[in-house]
PDB file of C-alpha atoms and ligand atoms in Angstrom:
ATOM      1  CA  MET J 339      -0.021  -0.034   0.010  1.00 96.00           C
ATOM      2  CA  ARG J 340       1.119   3.495  -0.717  1.00 98.00           C
ATOM      3  CA  ILE J 341       1.265   5.890   2.349  1.00 98.00           C
ATOM      4  CA  THR J 342       2.194   9.494   2.666  1.00 98.00           C
ATOM      5  CA  VAL J 343       3.350  10.485   6.221  1.00 98.00           C
ATOM      6  CA  ASN J 344       4.881  13.748   7.454  1.00 98.00           C
ATOM      7  CA  VAL J 345       7.643  12.703   9.649  1.00 98.00           C
ATOM      8  CA  ASP J 346       9.596  15.426  11.735  1.00 97.00           C
ATOM      9  CA  GLY J 347       8.499  17.959   9.193  1.00 97.00           C
ATOM     10  CA  THR J 348       9.291  16.155   6.022  1.00 98.00           C
ATOM     11  CA  SER J 349       6.684  14.457   3.855  1.00 98.00           C
ATOM     12  CA  TYR J 350       7.427  10.885   2.727  1.00 98.00           C
ATOM     13  CA  THR J 351       5.512   8.648   0.282  1.00 98.00           C
ATOM     14  CA  ASP J 352       6.359   4.998   0.330  1.00 98.00           C
ATOM     15  CA  GLU J 353       5.065   1.520  -0.412  1.00 98.00           C
ATOM     16  CA  VAL J 354       4.631  -0.548   2.676  1.00 98.00           C
ATOM     17  CA  GLU J 355       3.147  -3.921   3.347  1.00 98.00           C
ATOM     18  CA  PRO J 356      -0.161  -3.771   5.268  1.00 98.00           C
ATOM     19  CA  ARG J 357       1.393  -5.646   8.135  1.00 98.00           C
ATOM     20  CA  THR J 358       4.390  -3.179   8.536  1.00 98.00           C
ATOM     21  CA  LEU J 359       4.576  -1.684  11.899  1.00 98.00           C
ATOM     22  CA  LEU J 360       5.119   2.129  12.258  1.00 98.00           C
ATOM     23  CA  VAL J 361       8.269   1.540  14.246  1.00 98.00           C
ATOM     24  CA  HIS J 362       9.765  -0.569  11.475  1.00 98.00           C
ATOM     25  CA  TYR J 363       8.763   1.898   8.826  1.00 98.00           C
ATOM     26  CA  LEU J 364      10.377   4.873  10.677  1.00 98.00           C
ATOM     27  CA  ARG J 365      13.569   2.715  11.394  1.00 98.00           C
ATOM     28  CA  GLU J 366      14.116   0.752   8.323  1.00 98.00           C
ATOM     29  CA  THR J 367      12.565   2.800   5.568  1.00 98.00           C
ATOM     30  CA  LEU J 368      13.145   6.239   6.771  1.00 98.00           C
ATOM     31  CA  GLY J 369      16.292   5.571   8.810  1.00 98.00           C
ATOM     32  CA  LYS J 370      14.822   7.219  11.985  1.00 98.00           C
ATOM     33  CA  VAL J 371      16.808   4.943  14.299  1.00 98.00           C
ATOM     34  CA  GLY J 372      16.549   7.315  17.215  1.00 98.00           C
ATOM     35  CA  THR J 373      13.158   5.564  17.789  1.00 98.00           C
ATOM     36  CA  VAL J 374      14.212   2.276  19.382  1.00 98.00           C
ATOM     37  CA  ILE J 375      12.741  -1.154  19.915  1.00 98.00           C
ATOM     38  CA  GLY J 376      12.709  -2.399  23.440  1.00 97.00           C
ATOM     39  CA  CYS J 377      10.165  -5.275  23.454  1.00 96.00           C
ATOM     40  CA  ASP J 378       8.060  -5.246  20.294  1.00 77.00           C
ATOM     41  CA  THR J 379       5.093  -6.149  22.473  1.00 91.00           C
ATOM     42  CA  SER J 380       3.817  -2.623  23.373  1.00 95.00           C
ATOM     43  CA  ASN J 381       5.086  -3.107  26.960  1.00 96.00           C
ATOM     44  CA  CYS J 382       8.238  -0.855  27.429  1.00 98.00           C
ATOM     45  CA  GLY J 383       7.414   2.495  25.650  1.00 98.00           C
ATOM     46  CA  ALA J 384      10.875   2.749  24.132  1.00 98.00           C
ATOM     47  CA  CYS J 385       9.335   3.257  20.667  1.00 98.00           C
ATOM     48  CA  THR J 386       7.004   6.077  21.660  1.00 98.00           C
ATOM     49  CA  VAL J 387       6.415   8.849  19.093  1.00 98.00           C
ATOM     50  CA  HIS J 388       3.758  11.357  18.572  1.00 98.00           C
ATOM     51  CA  LEU J 389       1.026  10.589  16.029  1.00 98.00           C
ATOM     52  CA  ASN J 390      -0.871  13.843  15.278  1.00 98.00           C
ATOM     53  CA  GLY J 391       0.395  15.225  18.593  1.00 96.00           C
ATOM     54  CA  GLN J 392      -0.462  12.292  20.683  1.00 96.00           C
ATOM     55  CA  SER J 393       2.087   9.820  22.094  1.00 97.00           C
ATOM     56  CA  VAL J 394       1.767   6.341  20.808  1.00 98.00           C
ATOM     57  CA  LYS J 395       3.827   3.210  20.971  1.00 98.00           C
ATOM     58  CA  SER J 396       4.920   2.884  17.404  1.00 98.00           C
ATOM     59  CA  CYS J 397       5.248  -0.963  17.722  1.00 98.00           C
ATOM     60  CA  SER J 398       1.433  -1.063  18.357  1.00 97.00           C
ATOM     61  CA  VAL J 399       0.498   1.039  15.327  1.00 98.00           C
ATOM     62  CA  LEU J 400       0.561  -0.108  11.628  1.00 98.00           C
ATOM     63  CA  ALA J 401       2.414   2.177   9.196  1.00 98.00           C
ATOM     64  CA  VAL J 402      -0.760   2.312   7.148  1.00 98.00           C
ATOM     65  CA  GLN J 403      -2.540   3.842  10.150  1.00 98.00           C
ATOM     66  CA  ALA J 404      -0.203   6.725   9.926  1.00 98.00           C
ATOM     67  CA  ASP J 405      -1.205   7.550   6.308  1.00 98.00           C
ATOM     68  CA  GLY J 406      -1.973  11.279   6.077  1.00 98.00           C
ATOM     69  CA  ALA J 407      -0.719  11.907   9.595  1.00 98.00           C
ATOM     70  CA  GLU J 408       1.996  13.903  11.190  1.00 98.00           C
ATOM     71  CA  VAL J 409       4.582  11.823  13.105  1.00 98.00           C
ATOM     72  CA  THR J 410       7.218  13.345  15.431  1.00 98.00           C
ATOM     73  CA  THR J 411      10.123  11.367  16.712  1.00 98.00           C
ATOM     74  CA  ILE J 412      12.893  12.075  18.981  1.00 98.00           C
ATOM     75  CA  GLU J 413      14.930  13.216  16.025  1.00 98.00           C
ATOM     76  CA  GLY J 414      12.363  15.980  15.212  1.00 97.00           C
ATOM     77  CA  LEU J 415      12.497  17.791  18.659  1.00 97.00           C
ATOM     78  CA  ALA J 416      15.525  19.981  18.293  1.00 95.00           C
ATOM     79  CA  ARG J 417      14.996  23.275  16.578  1.00 91.00           C
ATOM     80  CA  ASP J 418      17.627  25.486  15.007  1.00 91.00           C
ATOM     81  CA  GLY J 419      20.188  23.272  16.655  1.00 92.00           C
ATOM     82  CA  LYS J 420      18.802  23.741  20.087  1.00 95.00           C
ATOM     83  CA  LEU J 421      17.422  20.896  22.063  1.00 97.00           C
ATOM     84  CA  HIS J 422      13.815  20.787  23.270  1.00 97.00           C
ATOM     85  CA  PRO J 423      13.468  21.777  26.953  1.00 97.00           C
ATOM     86  CA  VAL J 424      12.567  18.266  27.873  1.00 98.00           C
ATOM     87  CA  GLN J 425      15.743  17.010  26.247  1.00 98.00           C
ATOM     88  CA  GLU J 426      17.760  19.729  28.041  1.00 98.00           C
ATOM     89  CA  ALA J 427      16.141  18.829  31.351  1.00 98.00           C
ATOM     90  CA  PHE J 428      16.898  15.108  30.874  1.00 98.00           C
ATOM     91  CA  HIS J 429      20.499  15.950  30.088  1.00 97.00           C
ATOM     92  CA  ASP J 430      20.906  18.374  33.029  1.00 98.00           C
ATOM     93  CA  ASN J 431      19.382  16.095  35.506  1.00 98.00           C
ATOM     94  CA  HIS J 432      21.318  13.038  34.557  1.00 97.00           C
ATOM     95  CA  ALA J 433      17.989  11.357  33.697  1.00 97.00           C
ATOM     96  CA  LEU J 434      19.611   8.571  31.581  1.00 95.00           C
ATOM     97  CA  GLN J 435      22.015   5.859  32.184  1.00 96.00           C
ATOM     98  CA  CYS J 436      22.233   3.544  29.154  1.00 97.00           C
ATOM     99  CA  GLY J 437      19.814   5.947  27.394  1.00 97.00           C
ATOM    100  CA  PHE J 438      17.786   3.147  25.750  1.00 97.00           C
ATOM    101  CA  CYS J 439      14.485   4.208  27.273  1.00 98.00           C
ATOM    102  CA  THR J 440      15.216   7.932  26.867  1.00 98.00           C
ATOM    103  CA  PRO J 441      13.748   8.671  23.431  1.00 98.00           C
ATOM    104  CA  GLY J 442      10.446   7.128  24.515  1.00 98.00           C
ATOM    105  CA  MET J 443      10.492   8.751  27.997  1.00 98.00           C
ATOM    106  CA  ILE J 444      11.091  12.195  26.366  1.00 98.00           C
ATOM    107  CA  MET J 445       8.257  11.750  23.907  1.00 98.00           C
ATOM    108  CA  GLN J 446       5.877  10.610  26.615  1.00 98.00           C
ATOM    109  CA  SER J 447       6.969  13.439  28.883  1.00 98.00           C
ATOM    110  CA  ILE J 448       6.267  16.055  26.245  1.00 98.00           C
ATOM    111  CA  ASP J 449       2.758  14.521  25.795  1.00 97.00           C
ATOM    112  CA  LEU J 450       2.312  14.376  29.584  1.00 97.00           C
ATOM    113  CA  LEU J 451       3.385  18.054  30.027  1.00 97.00           C
ATOM    114  CA  ALA J 452       0.935  19.121  27.260  1.00 96.00           C
ATOM    115  CA  ASP J 453      -1.901  17.616  29.364  1.00 96.00           C
ATOM    116  CA  ASN J 454      -0.478  18.766  32.743  1.00 97.00           C
ATOM    117  CA  PRO J 455       1.979  21.606  32.574  1.00 97.00           C
ATOM    118  CA  ASN J 456       2.905  21.369  36.250  1.00 96.00           C
ATOM    119  CA  PRO J 457       2.686  17.729  37.234  1.00 98.00           C
ATOM    120  CA  ASP J 458       3.583  16.698  40.870  1.00 98.00           C
ATOM    121  CA  GLU J 459       5.741  13.572  41.335  1.00 98.00           C
ATOM    122  CA  HIS J 460       2.823  11.266  41.497  1.00 98.00           C
ATOM    123  CA  ALA J 461       1.474  12.691  38.272  1.00 98.00           C
ATOM    124  CA  VAL J 462       4.700  12.216  36.526  1.00 98.00           C
ATOM    125  CA  ARG J 463       5.052   8.638  37.770  1.00 98.00           C
ATOM    126  CA  GLU J 464       1.480   7.912  36.586  1.00 98.00           C
ATOM    127  CA  GLY J 465       2.010   9.659  33.273  1.00 98.00           C
ATOM    128  CA  LEU J 466       5.098   7.587  32.522  1.00 98.00           C
ATOM    129  CA  GLU J 467       3.920   4.236  33.885  1.00 97.00           C
ATOM    130  CA  GLY J 468       3.804   2.833  30.491  1.00 97.00           C
ATOM    131  CA  ASN J 469       7.532   3.496  29.815  1.00 98.00           C
ATOM    132  CA  LEU J 470      10.026   1.165  31.387  1.00 97.00           C
ATOM    133  CA  CYS J 471      13.615   1.938  32.350  1.00 97.00           C
ATOM    134  CA  ARG J 472      15.643  -1.236  32.557  1.00 96.00           C
ATOM    135  CA  CYS J 473      18.408   0.827  34.357  1.00 96.00           C
ATOM    136  CA  THR J 474      15.703   1.751  36.894  1.00 93.00           C
ATOM    137  CA  GLY J 475      16.714   5.517  36.796  1.00 89.00           C
ATOM    138  CA  TYR J 476      13.270   6.698  37.615  1.00 96.00           C
ATOM    139  CA  GLN J 477      14.243   9.146  40.267  1.00 97.00           C
ATOM    140  CA  ASN J 478      16.159  11.475  37.981  1.00 98.00           C
ATOM    141  CA  ILE J 479      13.612  11.008  35.184  1.00 98.00           C
ATOM    142  CA  VAL J 480      10.798  12.334  37.526  1.00 98.00           C
ATOM    143  CA  ARG J 481      13.094  15.088  38.542  1.00 98.00           C
ATOM    144  CA  ALA J 482      13.840  15.987  34.860  1.00 98.00           C
ATOM    145  CA  VAL J 483      10.198  16.099  33.895  1.00 98.00           C
ATOM    146  CA  ARG J 484       9.335  18.456  36.775  1.00 98.00           C
ATOM    147  CA  ASP J 485      12.431  20.575  35.782  1.00 98.00           C
ATOM    148  CA  ALA J 486      11.135  20.580  32.248  1.00 98.00           C
ATOM    149  CA  ALA J 487       7.706  21.863  33.511  1.00 98.00           C
ATOM    150  CA  GLN J 488       9.480  24.877  35.099  1.00 97.00           C
ATOM    151  CA  ARG J 489      11.512  25.482  31.962  1.00 96.00           C
ATOM    152  CA  MET J 490       8.424  25.471  29.820  1.00 94.00           C
ATOM    153  CA  SER J 491       6.245  27.583  32.150  1.00 90.00           C
ATOM    154  CA  PRO J 492       5.049  30.920  30.935  1.00 84.00           C
ATOM    155  CA  GLY J 493       7.665  33.528  31.609  1.00 73.00           C
ATOM    156  CA  ALA J 494      10.428  30.879  32.024  1.00 73.00           C
ATOM    157  CA  GLY J 495      12.567  32.267  29.192  1.00 60.00           C
ATOM    158  CA  PRO J 496      13.099  31.842  25.499  1.00 53.00           C
ATOM    159  CA  GLU J 497      11.835  28.203  25.456  1.00 50.00           C
ATOM    160  CA  ALA J 498       8.541  29.403  26.904  1.00 45.00           C
ATOM    161  CA  GLU J 499       7.939  31.211  23.627  1.00 41.00           C
ATOM    162  CA  ARG J 500       7.679  28.029  21.946  1.00 42.00           C
ATOM    163  CA  VAL J 501       4.570  26.986  23.954  1.00 41.00           C
ATOM    164  CA  SER J 502       2.763  30.290  23.944  1.00 37.00           C
ATOM    165  CA  GLY J 503       0.921  29.692  20.694  1.00 36.00           C
ATOM    166  CA  ASP J 504      -2.844  29.700  20.184  1.00 38.00           C
ATOM    167  CA  ASP J 505      -3.344  26.271  21.541  1.00 38.00           C
ATOM    168  CA  VAL J 506      -1.217  26.076  24.557  1.00 37.00           C
ATOM    169  CA  SER J 507      -2.357  22.659  25.775  1.00 39.00           C
ATOM    170  CA  ARG J 508      -1.053  21.056  22.588  1.00 38.00           C
ATOM    171  CA  ALA J 509       1.702  23.464  21.820  1.00 40.00           C
ATOM    172  CA  PRO J 510       4.626  21.280  22.883  1.00 43.00           C
ATOM    173  CA  SER J 511       3.524  18.599  20.424  1.00 40.00           C
ATOM    174  CA  ALA J 512       2.885  21.321  17.742  1.00 38.00           C
ATOM    175  CA  PHE J 513       6.401  22.454  18.392  1.00 36.00           C
ATOM    176  CA  ALA J 514       7.620  19.027  18.094  1.00 40.00           C
ATOM    177  CA  GLY J 515       5.808  18.667  14.777  1.00 39.00           C
ATOM    178  CA  GLY J 516       8.346  21.015  13.215  1.00 37.00           C
ATOM    179  CA  GLY J 517       6.152  21.918  10.281  1.00 36.00           C
ATOM    180  CA  GLU J 518       3.242  23.672  11.941  1.00 33.00           C
TER     181      GLU J 518
HETATM  182  S1  FES T1613       9.059  -1.535  21.492  1.00 55.76           S
HETATM  183 FE1  FES T1613       7.167  -0.636  21.607  1.00 55.76          FE
HETATM  184  S2  FES T1613       6.507  -0.730  23.566  1.00 55.76           S
HETATM  185 FE2  FES T1613       8.393  -1.796  23.579  1.00 55.76          FE
HETATM  186  S1  FES T1614      18.380   4.664  30.968  1.00 55.76           S
HETATM  187 FE1  FES T1614      18.917   2.547  30.466  1.00 55.76          FE
HETATM  188  S2  FES T1614      16.876   1.783  30.082  1.00 55.76           S
HETATM  189 FE2  FES T1614      16.446   3.745  30.972  1.00 55.76          FE
END
């Protein structure tokens, strides 16, 4: 089947088999290897991307389901050479060890912050419960997400401008979309 998908701000048209998973399309056809496969059984969240602004586990979505959609991967977050505030917060709070879960954690965190711009620790843990860290670095991940919330809060500095658009609740994903 022929699909056209906008991934990280670029439109791609490709022939895919109906059974091709979105994660395999991203990695093997488009070379977006920043999206990783941890389990292939929709348990770990390592493959999380945004599909039309909502986080999804890309191993649980068929590529054909993304036809006509906008997909954002971890590779589409940086803008003008500057990391997304959530990426910066993960870096600054040492929220990664081996880094394998990090792309999915960051994509899920952005979606979480779009829904709840100032989550408490419990809300962060609940929002990330579908993402597993085999290094068990959860403490710093929670710290990073809460730090990112501060960095993205109104008046917090230049990054905040990125989330001050018309639709603030979905703005981080819109920013992540790159082409909007
Ligand atoms: S690889 Fe998709 S949830 Fe684990
Ligand atoms: S940092 Fe290694 S799996 Fe999370």
